[in-house]
Short mmCIF file of C-alpha atoms in Angstrom, two decimals:
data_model
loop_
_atom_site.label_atom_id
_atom_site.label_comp_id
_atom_site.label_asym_id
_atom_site.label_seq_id
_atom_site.Cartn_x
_atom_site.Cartn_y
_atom_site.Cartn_z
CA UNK A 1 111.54 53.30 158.92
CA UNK A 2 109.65 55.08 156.25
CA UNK A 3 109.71 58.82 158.15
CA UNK A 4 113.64 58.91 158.01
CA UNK A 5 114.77 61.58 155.89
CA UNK A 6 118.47 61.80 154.12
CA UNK A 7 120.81 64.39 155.75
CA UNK A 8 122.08 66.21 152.37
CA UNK A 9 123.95 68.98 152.31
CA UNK A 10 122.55 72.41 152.08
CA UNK A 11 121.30 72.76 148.05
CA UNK A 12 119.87 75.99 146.72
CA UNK A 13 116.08 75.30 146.94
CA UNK A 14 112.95 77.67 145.75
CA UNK A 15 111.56 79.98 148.68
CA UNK A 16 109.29 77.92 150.95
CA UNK A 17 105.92 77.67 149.80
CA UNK A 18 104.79 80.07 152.05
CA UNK A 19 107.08 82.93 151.25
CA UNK A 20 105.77 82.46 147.67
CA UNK A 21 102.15 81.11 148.39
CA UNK A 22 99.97 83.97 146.35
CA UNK A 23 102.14 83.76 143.08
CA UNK A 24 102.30 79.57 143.33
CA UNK A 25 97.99 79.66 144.34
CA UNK A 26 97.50 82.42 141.29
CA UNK A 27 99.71 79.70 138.86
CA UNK A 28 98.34 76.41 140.55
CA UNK A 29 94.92 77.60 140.21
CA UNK A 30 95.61 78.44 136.40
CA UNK A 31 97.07 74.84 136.14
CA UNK A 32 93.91 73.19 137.52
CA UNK A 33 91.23 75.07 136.01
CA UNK A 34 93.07 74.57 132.95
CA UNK A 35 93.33 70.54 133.40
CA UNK A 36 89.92 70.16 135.01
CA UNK A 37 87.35 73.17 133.59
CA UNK A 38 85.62 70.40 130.79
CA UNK A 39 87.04 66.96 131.58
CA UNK A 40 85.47 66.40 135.14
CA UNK A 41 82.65 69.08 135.42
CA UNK A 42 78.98 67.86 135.04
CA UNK A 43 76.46 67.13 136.84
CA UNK A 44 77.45 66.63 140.54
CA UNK A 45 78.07 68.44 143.23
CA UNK A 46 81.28 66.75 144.58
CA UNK A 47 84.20 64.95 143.93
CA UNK A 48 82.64 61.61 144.77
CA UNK A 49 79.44 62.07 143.50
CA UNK A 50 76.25 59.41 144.49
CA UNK A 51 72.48 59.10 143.42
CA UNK A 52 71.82 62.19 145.66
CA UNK A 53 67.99 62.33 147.33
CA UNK A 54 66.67 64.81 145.19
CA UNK A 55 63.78 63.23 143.72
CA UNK A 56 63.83 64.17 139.50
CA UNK A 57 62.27 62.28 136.44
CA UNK A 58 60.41 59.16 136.53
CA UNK A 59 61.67 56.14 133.91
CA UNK A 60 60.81 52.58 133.31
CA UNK A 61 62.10 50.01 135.59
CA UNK A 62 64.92 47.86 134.19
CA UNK A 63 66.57 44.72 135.34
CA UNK A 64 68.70 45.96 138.18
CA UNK A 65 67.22 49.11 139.39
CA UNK A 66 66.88 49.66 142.75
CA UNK A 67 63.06 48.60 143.58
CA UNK A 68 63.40 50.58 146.46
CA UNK A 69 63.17 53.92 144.19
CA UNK A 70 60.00 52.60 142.57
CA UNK A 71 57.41 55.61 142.04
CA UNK A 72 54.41 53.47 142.74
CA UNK A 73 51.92 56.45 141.64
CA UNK A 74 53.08 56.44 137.92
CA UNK A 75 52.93 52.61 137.90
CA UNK A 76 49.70 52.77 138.90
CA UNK A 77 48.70 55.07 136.33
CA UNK A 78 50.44 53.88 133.32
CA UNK A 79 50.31 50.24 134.74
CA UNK A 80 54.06 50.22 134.00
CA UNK A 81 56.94 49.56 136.32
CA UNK A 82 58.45 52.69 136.60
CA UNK A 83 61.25 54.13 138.56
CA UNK A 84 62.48 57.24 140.31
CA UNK A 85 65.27 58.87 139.45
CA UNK A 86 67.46 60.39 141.51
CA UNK A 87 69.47 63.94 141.22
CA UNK A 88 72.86 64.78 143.45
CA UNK A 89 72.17 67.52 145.87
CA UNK A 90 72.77 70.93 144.59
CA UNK A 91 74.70 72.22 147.56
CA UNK A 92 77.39 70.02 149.02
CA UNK A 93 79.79 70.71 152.01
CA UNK A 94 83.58 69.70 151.77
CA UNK A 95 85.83 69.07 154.63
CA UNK A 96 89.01 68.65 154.10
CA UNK A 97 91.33 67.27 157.01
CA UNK A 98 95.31 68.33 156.34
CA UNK A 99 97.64 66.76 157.55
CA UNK A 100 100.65 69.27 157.70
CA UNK A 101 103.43 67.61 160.35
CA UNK A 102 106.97 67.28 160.15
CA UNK A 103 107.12 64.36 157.99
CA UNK A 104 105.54 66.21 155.51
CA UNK A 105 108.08 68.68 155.02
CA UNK A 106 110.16 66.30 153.27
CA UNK A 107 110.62 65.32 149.20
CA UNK A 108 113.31 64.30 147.08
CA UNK A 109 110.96 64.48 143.76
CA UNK A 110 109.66 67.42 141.51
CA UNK A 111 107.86 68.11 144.75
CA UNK A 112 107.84 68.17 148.54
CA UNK A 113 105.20 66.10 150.40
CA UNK A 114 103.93 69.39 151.77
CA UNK A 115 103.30 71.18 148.38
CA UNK A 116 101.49 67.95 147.19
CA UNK A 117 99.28 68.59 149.58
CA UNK A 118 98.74 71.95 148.88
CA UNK A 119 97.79 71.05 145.33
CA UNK A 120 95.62 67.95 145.98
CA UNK A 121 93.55 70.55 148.24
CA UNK A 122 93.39 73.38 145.56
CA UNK A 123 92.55 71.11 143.32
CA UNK A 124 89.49 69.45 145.14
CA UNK A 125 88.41 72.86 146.28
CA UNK A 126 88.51 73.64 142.44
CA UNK A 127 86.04 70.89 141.72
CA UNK A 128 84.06 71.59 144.64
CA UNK A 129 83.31 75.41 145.61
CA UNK A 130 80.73 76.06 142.73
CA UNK A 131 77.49 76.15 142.63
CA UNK A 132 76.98 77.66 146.60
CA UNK A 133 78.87 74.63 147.96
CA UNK A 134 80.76 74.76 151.17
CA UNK A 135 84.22 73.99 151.85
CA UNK A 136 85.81 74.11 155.16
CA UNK A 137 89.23 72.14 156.87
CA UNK A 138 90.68 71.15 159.66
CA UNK A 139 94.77 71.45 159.78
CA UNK A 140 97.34 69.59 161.89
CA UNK A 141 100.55 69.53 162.35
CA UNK A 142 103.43 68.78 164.96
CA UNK A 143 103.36 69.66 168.58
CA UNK A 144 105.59 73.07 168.23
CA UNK A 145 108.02 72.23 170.82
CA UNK A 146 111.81 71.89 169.15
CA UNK A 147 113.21 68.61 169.00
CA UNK A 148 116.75 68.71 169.05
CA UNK A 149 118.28 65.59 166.21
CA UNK A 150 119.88 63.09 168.26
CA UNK A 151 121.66 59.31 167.93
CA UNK A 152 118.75 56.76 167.75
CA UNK A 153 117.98 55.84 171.28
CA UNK A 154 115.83 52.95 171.00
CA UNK A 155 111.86 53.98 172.35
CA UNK A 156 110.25 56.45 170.62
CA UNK A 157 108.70 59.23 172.26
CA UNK A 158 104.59 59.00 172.12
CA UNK A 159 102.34 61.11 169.78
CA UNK A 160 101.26 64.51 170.94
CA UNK A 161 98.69 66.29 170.23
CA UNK A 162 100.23 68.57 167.96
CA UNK A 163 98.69 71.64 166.69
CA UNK A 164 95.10 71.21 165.35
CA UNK A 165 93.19 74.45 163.50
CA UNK A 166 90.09 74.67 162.12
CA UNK A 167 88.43 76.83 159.15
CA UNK A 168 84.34 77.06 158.87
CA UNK A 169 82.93 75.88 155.65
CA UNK A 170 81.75 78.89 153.70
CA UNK A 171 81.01 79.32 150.48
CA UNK A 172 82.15 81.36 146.95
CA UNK A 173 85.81 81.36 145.64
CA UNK A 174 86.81 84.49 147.45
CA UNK A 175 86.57 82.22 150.82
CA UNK A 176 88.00 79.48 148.60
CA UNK A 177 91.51 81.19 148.24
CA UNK A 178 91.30 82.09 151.76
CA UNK A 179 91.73 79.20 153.08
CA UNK A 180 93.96 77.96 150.36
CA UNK A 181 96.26 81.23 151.63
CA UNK A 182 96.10 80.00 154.88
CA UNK A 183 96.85 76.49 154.26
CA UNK A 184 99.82 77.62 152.39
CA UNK A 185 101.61 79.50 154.93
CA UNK A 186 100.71 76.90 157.64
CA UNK A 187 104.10 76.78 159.46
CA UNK A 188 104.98 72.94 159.86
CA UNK A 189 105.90 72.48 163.55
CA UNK A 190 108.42 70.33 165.22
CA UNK A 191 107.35 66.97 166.97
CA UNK A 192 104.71 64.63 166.58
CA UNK A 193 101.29 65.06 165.32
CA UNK A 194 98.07 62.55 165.76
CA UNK A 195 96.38 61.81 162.70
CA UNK A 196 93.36 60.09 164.77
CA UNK A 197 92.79 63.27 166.64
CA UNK A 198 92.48 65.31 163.28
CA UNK A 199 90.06 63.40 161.60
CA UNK A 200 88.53 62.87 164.66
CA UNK A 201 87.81 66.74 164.44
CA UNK A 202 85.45 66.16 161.38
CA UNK A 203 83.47 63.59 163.60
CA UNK A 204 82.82 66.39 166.40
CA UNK A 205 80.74 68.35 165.72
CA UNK A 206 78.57 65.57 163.61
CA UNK A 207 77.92 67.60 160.55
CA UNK A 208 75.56 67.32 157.72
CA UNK A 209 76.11 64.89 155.44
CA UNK A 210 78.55 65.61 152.47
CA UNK A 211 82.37 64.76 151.55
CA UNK A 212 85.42 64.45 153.91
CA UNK A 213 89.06 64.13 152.51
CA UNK A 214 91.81 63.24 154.10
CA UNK A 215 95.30 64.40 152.99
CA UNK A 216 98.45 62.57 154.90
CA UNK A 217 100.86 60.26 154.03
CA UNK A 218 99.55 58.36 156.66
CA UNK A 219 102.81 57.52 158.15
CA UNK A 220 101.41 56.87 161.36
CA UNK A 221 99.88 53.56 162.65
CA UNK A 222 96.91 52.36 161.53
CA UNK A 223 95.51 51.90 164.99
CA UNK A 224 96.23 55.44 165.56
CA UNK A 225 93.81 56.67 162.66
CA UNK A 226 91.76 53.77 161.45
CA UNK A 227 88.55 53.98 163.88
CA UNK A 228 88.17 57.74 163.27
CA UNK A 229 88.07 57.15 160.04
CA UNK A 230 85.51 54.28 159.86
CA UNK A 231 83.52 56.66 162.00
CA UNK A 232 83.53 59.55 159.54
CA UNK A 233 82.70 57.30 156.89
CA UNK A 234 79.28 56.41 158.66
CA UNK A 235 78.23 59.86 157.66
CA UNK A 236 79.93 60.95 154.72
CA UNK A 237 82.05 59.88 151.47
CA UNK A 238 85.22 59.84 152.37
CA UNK A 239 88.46 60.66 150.36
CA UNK A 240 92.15 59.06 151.10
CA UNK A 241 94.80 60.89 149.64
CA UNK A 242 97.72 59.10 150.73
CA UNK A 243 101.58 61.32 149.70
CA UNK A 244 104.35 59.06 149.41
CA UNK A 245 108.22 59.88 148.04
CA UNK A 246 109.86 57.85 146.30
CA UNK A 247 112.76 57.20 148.77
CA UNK A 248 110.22 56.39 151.35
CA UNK A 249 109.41 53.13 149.16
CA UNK A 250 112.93 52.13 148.49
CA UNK A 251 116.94 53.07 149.21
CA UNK A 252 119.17 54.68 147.00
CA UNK A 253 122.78 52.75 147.02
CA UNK A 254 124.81 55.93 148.00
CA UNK A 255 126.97 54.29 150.71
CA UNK A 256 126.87 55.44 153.90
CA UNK A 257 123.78 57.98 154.23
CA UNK A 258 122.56 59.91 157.52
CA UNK A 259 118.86 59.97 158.05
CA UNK A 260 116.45 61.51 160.19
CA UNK A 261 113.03 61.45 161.62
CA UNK A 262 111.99 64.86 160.63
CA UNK A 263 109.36 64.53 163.71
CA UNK A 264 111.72 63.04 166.33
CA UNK A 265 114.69 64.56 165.30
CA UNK A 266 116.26 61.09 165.76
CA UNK A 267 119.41 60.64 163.72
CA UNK A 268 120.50 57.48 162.36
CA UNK A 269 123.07 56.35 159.70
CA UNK A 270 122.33 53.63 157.32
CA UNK A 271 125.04 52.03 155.02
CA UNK A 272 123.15 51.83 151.86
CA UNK A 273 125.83 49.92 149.97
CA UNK A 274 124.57 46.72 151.93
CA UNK A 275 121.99 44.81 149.07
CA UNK A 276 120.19 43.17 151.55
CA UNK A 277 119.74 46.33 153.56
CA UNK A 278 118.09 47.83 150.91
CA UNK A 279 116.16 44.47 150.05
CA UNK A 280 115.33 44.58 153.83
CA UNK A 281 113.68 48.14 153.42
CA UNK A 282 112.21 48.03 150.28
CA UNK A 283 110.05 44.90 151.53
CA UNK A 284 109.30 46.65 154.96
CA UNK A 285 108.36 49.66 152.90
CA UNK A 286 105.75 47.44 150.65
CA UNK A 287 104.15 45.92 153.91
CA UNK A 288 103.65 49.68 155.43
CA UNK A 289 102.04 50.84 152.35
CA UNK A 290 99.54 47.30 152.25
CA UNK A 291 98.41 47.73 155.43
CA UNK A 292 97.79 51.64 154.73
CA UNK A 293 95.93 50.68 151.95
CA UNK A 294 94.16 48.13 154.17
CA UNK A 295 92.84 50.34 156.60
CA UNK A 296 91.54 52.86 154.01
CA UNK A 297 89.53 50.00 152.37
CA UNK A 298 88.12 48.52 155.79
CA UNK A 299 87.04 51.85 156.90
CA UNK A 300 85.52 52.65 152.95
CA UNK A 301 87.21 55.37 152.10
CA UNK A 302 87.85 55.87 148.36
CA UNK A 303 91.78 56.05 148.33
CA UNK A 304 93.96 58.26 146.01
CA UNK A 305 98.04 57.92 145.86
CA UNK A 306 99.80 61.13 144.74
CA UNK A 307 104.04 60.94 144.45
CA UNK A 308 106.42 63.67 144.91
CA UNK A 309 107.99 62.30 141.41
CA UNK A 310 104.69 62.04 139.00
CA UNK A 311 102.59 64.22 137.92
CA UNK A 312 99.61 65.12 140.63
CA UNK A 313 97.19 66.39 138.69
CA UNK A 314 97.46 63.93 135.44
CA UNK A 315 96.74 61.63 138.64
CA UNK A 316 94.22 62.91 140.33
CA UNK A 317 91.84 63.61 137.04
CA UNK A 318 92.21 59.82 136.20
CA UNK A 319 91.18 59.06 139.72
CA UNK A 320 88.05 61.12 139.80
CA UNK A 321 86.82 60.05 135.93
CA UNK A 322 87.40 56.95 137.18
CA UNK A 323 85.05 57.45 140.34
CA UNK A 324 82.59 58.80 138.54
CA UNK A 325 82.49 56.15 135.58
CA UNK A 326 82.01 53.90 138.30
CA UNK A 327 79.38 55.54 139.87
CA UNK A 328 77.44 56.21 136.83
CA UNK A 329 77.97 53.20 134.96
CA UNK A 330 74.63 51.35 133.77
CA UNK A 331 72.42 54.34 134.53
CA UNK A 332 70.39 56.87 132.22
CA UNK A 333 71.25 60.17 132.50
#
């Protein structure tokens, strides 16, 4: 339902993002470190900062505190309850897992789904790379073999494999924009991918412990994608950042419009003009996105909805001050 994609007829569009990647990196990265440099920087290591086992000062114990961080020697010496305190590790390891099929290659917004997320990872490996962290990710997309469009035929055909790449976390900017580059001018393949399998990528090896985030629109069932995720959340914080368009949550009334599963190639035509059609889709669509946002919360990953239409980035800084008001609320710094 949600995958189809209008048919339109051929409109001049800019070059693909690949064709143009350095000069769209050199202005994206100008656009991020101009939104982000002094609103979000502190601190942490990470984008989802916690207490962090570095042990720093020691403080008086207040109502709440975790009595499990009590430093016993200073309590005994001052015969005060004291406390200590915590600092976030000072080098942290990013993955991030991108999910790059053929549904992503699709937007009827400011953006396509694919350029979203693009941005959402040069903007976490923005907030991330200093300071001698690591950032690494793991890329998927469809199987590569072409799928010709085609009347809808009833049964699906199952997910493949698809095409799954990996980058080793390193460290400094230079390495940064490398793997920015080749994110970029990933080439989004025909046919299905499986989400499950690319997140499960992050769970084998077992790494040390740090920050995962997970970039898909998450199109695919929940059953598909759900365990590997509560699995990688065992280890690490985990990041959702879930890319929707617009016209995946509702119909335009356009009369009769061709769609098309952009990783089946299936071809369908859906008469718009029909309120209850679009009544019929728009609730669909609503119950897809719950039980998306259902499975991110069962497996507790922190979850983050960018749209083709809005702006990313205003989005995506309110999200992470948000996080990290959260996280630091009630404590001394």
């Amino acid at each position: 339902m949600a995958r189809a994609a209008p048919v339109t007829s051929p409109t001049p569009r800019p070059a693909p993002l690949a064709d143009r990647s350095e000069a769209v990196l050199s202005r994206l990265q100008l656009l991020v470190t101009r939104k982000l440099d002094g609103l979000l920087q502190g601190d942490y290591a990470g984008l989802l900062p916690g207490p962090g086992s570095e042990a720093g000062e020691s403080r008086e114990y207040r109502p709440g505190d975790d009595v499990r961080r009590m430093d016993w020697p200073v309590t005994a010496r001052t015969t005060t309850l004291h406390v200590r305190r915590t600092v976030a590790d000072r080098e942290l390891e990013t993955w991030l897992a991108l999910d790059l099929s053929a549904s992503l290659d699709f937007g009827t917004g400011q953006w396509l789904k694919r350029e979203v997320v693009v941005a959402a990872a040069a903007a976490i490996t923005h907030l991330t790379v200093r300071g001698g962290n690591r950032i690494g990710a793991v890329i998927g997309t469809g199987g590569g073999a072409p799928v010709p469009a085609r009347r809808w035929r009833g049964a699906r055909p199952p997910a493949g494999p698809g095409v799954l790449t990996r980058l080793p976390a390193r460290s400094g900017r230079k390495e940064a924009q490398g793997l920015l580059r080749t994110v970029a001018g990933t080439t989004i393949q025909p046919g299905r991918g499986d989400l499950g399998a690319l997140i499960e990528m992050l769970n084998r090896p077992p790494r040390r412990r740090g920050v995962a985030v997970v970039v898909s629109d998450f199109l695919a069932p929940p059953e598909q994608w759900a365990r590997p995720l509560r699995k990688l959340r065992v280890r690490h914080d985990v990041l959702a950042i879930e890319v929707v368009d617009p016209r995946e949550l509702e119909l335009p009334d356009v009369g009769v419009l061709p769609v098309v599963d952009p990783e089946s190639g299936e071809l369908h035509e859906v008469q718009t003009a029909d309120p209850r059609l679009r009544q019929r889709y728009a609730d669909a669509a609503t119950a897809q996105r719950a039980a998306i946002a259902a499975a991110l919360r069962g497996a507790g990953a922190a979850h983050l909805r960018l749209r083709t239409d809005r702006d990313w980035l205003l989005d995506m800084v309110r999200f992470v001050a948000a996080q990290r008001h959260a996280r630091t609320r009630g404590t001394t710094r």
